[in-house]
Amino acid sequence: MKVSDKAKDAQTSVQSGQKQNRKDIVRRTVFIALISLMLALIIRLSRFEEVGTAREFFSPDSLMRIFLTACIMAVLFSTILVYTAFVKRERVLNRKYLNVLAASATLTFICGMVFGQLVNIYVVPLMLSSLLVATLIDKRVGIITSILLSQSFFLTYLLAFGTEAIIESMASVITSIVASIFMIAYLEKANTRLRFIALGAVVGLLSAIIPFLVSIVAPTTSDDILYALISSLWAFIASMLSVALYMVILPIFEFVFKLNTAFRISEISSVESSLLRRLSKEAPGTFNHSLVVGNLAELCAFAIGEDPQLAKAAAYYHDVGKLEHPDCFIENQKGYNPHDELIPEVSVSIITNHTQAGYNMIKKAGLPDIIADVAREHHGTTQVNYFLYKAQNFTEDDVDKEDFSYNDPKPTSKIAAIIMIADTVEAATRAKGCASEKEFRLFIHNLIKDKADQGQFTDCAITFKDLQRIEDTLVEAIPSMFHARIDYSKQPR
Ligand SMILES: [Fe+2]
Ligand SMILES: [Fe+2]
């Protein structure tokens, strides 16, 4: 290709990128306008005694209020998006995250209007949206959402219902921001439901001090201690209400928006989940192999700063496609090998098909995309040497090596690369005896180098430093994990 052609191609690709960016901006602007208008309508409708009839609702004054409230909401959403772009650019471009933001803000506004009006101004579960955003998008975006959303909510609340409760509203804003920041800061430590509820209770108690003090100090509110205590109790109930709503809504959001959280990953990693239960019954050898690969992948992911739980879950599912023909895989065979009766071309097509079959099964089960992608990518475009050599022994003609290779995408994530390595190492180590630790290290090093030399890691962001850390982790972990198999006193075969 000529230099001028290359320059033309580059220019065309820049232009199409700019066009796509412009389209994205327009799409996001329309989306923000619609969501803002919807929230403004909800706020207006919540003042039902004022807008009891269609005529009143569509009066110029009412429409102007809706428009101005929508403008406030649009500023709020735009600011959150600008901040999201600042901290996590790839997330602001993803429509899924925009939907999460809009859905959690809308839900929180509805709950806030309902509980604030019907129960008490302190019982506004504003922490709900910041917890959802922190869990599903990013913690920093969760905190900024808490600050902006709480203030916007009370501004629109006061505009809609009058300013009599201005001090209580301000106290409620600060209480919800304080509670949200504490909850988000300790979210990772609350890795079980019970711990999460306990954290909500502690944060609720701490933040309840604010309305208590405000009720005593404020000149416009009663200085009665009982009133202050009741205000604190409402604030505590608001925290617990946010926690309860979060626990109910999070699994629905995870399912609807197909997002992974620690809760979801731990659920799908359970051997009680249907595909894994099937694997343990119908392909016990593959099931055991997957558990070992899971342990290795978890350690390797931790070593290079990837999500260990996600790596383990993806490893558990990487070979589920073998469920289509479990007996055709050596780890499940008990004496009888169907490949003895098949020509190598048929054998290899059964073997290589387990990646796509696994991808389809995982997709059908509604599991996260990354789990399905790992199942499809974990062999990349590697060769199935056993059947290639068998075919070469059968014929004098040249055998096309591509016919004896996987034809799948190469690993596109570091987790898929880790599982490719852990899978290879687990299978190769099974029958390996090494004379020394040095020799064992060289053995693992060569297995990883072989994959890298075949270009299997060109489509993911894994670095040489990552590969070195993975090698170190495997060299350290495998002898203790397979102490019966790795015997340094044995001579290599
Ligand atoms: Fe496999
Ligand atoms: Fe495997």
Coordinates of N, CA, C and O and ligand atoms in Angstrom, one line a residue, residues 286 289-290 293 315 318-320 322 331 354 378-379 419-420 422-424 426-427 430, ligand 2:
T286 N -13.8 -32.9 33.9 CA -13.7 -31.5 33.5 C -14.0 -30.6 34.7 O -13.4 -29.5 34.9
H289 N -11.0 -30.4 36.9 CA -10.0 -29.5 36.2 C -10.3 -28.1 36.3 O -9.5 -27.2 36.6
S290 N -11.6 -27.7 36.1 CA -12.0 -26.3 36.2 C -11.8 -25.7 37.6 O -11.5 -24.5 37.7
V293 N -8.1 -25.0 37.8 CA -7.8 -23.8 37.0 C -8.4 -22.5 37.7 O -7.7 -21.5 37.7
A315 N -13.0 -19.1 35.1 CA -12.3 -20.4 35.0 C -13.3 -21.6 35.3 O -13.2 -22.6 34.6
H318 N -15.0 -22.2 32.0 CA -14.3 -22.1 30.7 C -14.6 -23.3 29.8 O -14.5 -23.2 28.6
D319 N -14.8 -24.5 30.4 CA -14.9 -25.7 29.6 C -16.4 -26.3 29.6 O -16.5 -27.5 29.3
V320 N -17.4 -25.5 30.0 CA -18.7 -26.1 30.1 C -19.2 -26.6 28.7 O -20.1 -27.5 28.6
K322 N -17.8 -28.6 27.0 CA -17.5 -30.1 26.9 C -18.7 -30.9 27.3 O -18.7 -32.1 27.1
E331 N -10.1 -36.3 30.3 CA -10.3 -36.2 31.7 C -11.5 -36.9 32.2 O -11.7 -37.2 33.4
H354 N -15.9 -27.2 21.5 CA -16.3 -26.9 22.9 C -16.3 -25.5 23.3 O -16.9 -25.0 24.2
H378 N -10.5 -19.1 25.3 CA -9.4 -19.6 26.1 C -8.5 -20.5 25.3 O -7.4 -20.9 25.9
H379 N -8.8 -20.9 24.1 CA -7.8 -21.6 23.3 C -7.3 -20.8 22.1 O -6.4 -21.2 21.4
I419 N -6.6 -17.3 32.0 CA -7.2 -18.6 32.0 C -6.6 -19.5 30.9 O -6.5 -20.7 31.1
M420 N -6.2 -18.9 29.8 CA -5.5 -19.7 28.8 C -4.2 -20.3 29.4 O -4.0 -21.5 29.2
A422 N -3.4 -20.7 32.7 CA -3.7 -21.6 33.8 C -4.2 -22.9 33.3 O -3.9 -24.0 33.8
D423 N -5.0 -22.9 32.3 CA -5.6 -24.1 31.7 C -4.5 -25.0 31.1 O -4.4 -26.2 31.4
T424 N -3.6 -24.3 30.3 CA -2.5 -25.1 29.7 C -1.6 -25.7 30.8 O -1.2 -26.8 30.7
E426 N -2.2 -26.3 33.9 CA -2.9 -27.3 34.7 C -2.8 -28.7 34.0 O -2.4 -29.7 34.6
A427 N -3.2 -28.6 32.7 CA -3.2 -29.9 31.9 C -1.8 -30.4 31.8 O -1.6 -31.7 31.9
R430 N -0.2 -32.0 35.0 CA -0.8 -33.3 35.5 C 0.2 -34.5 35.5 O 0.2 -35.3 36.4
Ligands
FE2 FE -9.7 -26.4 30.2

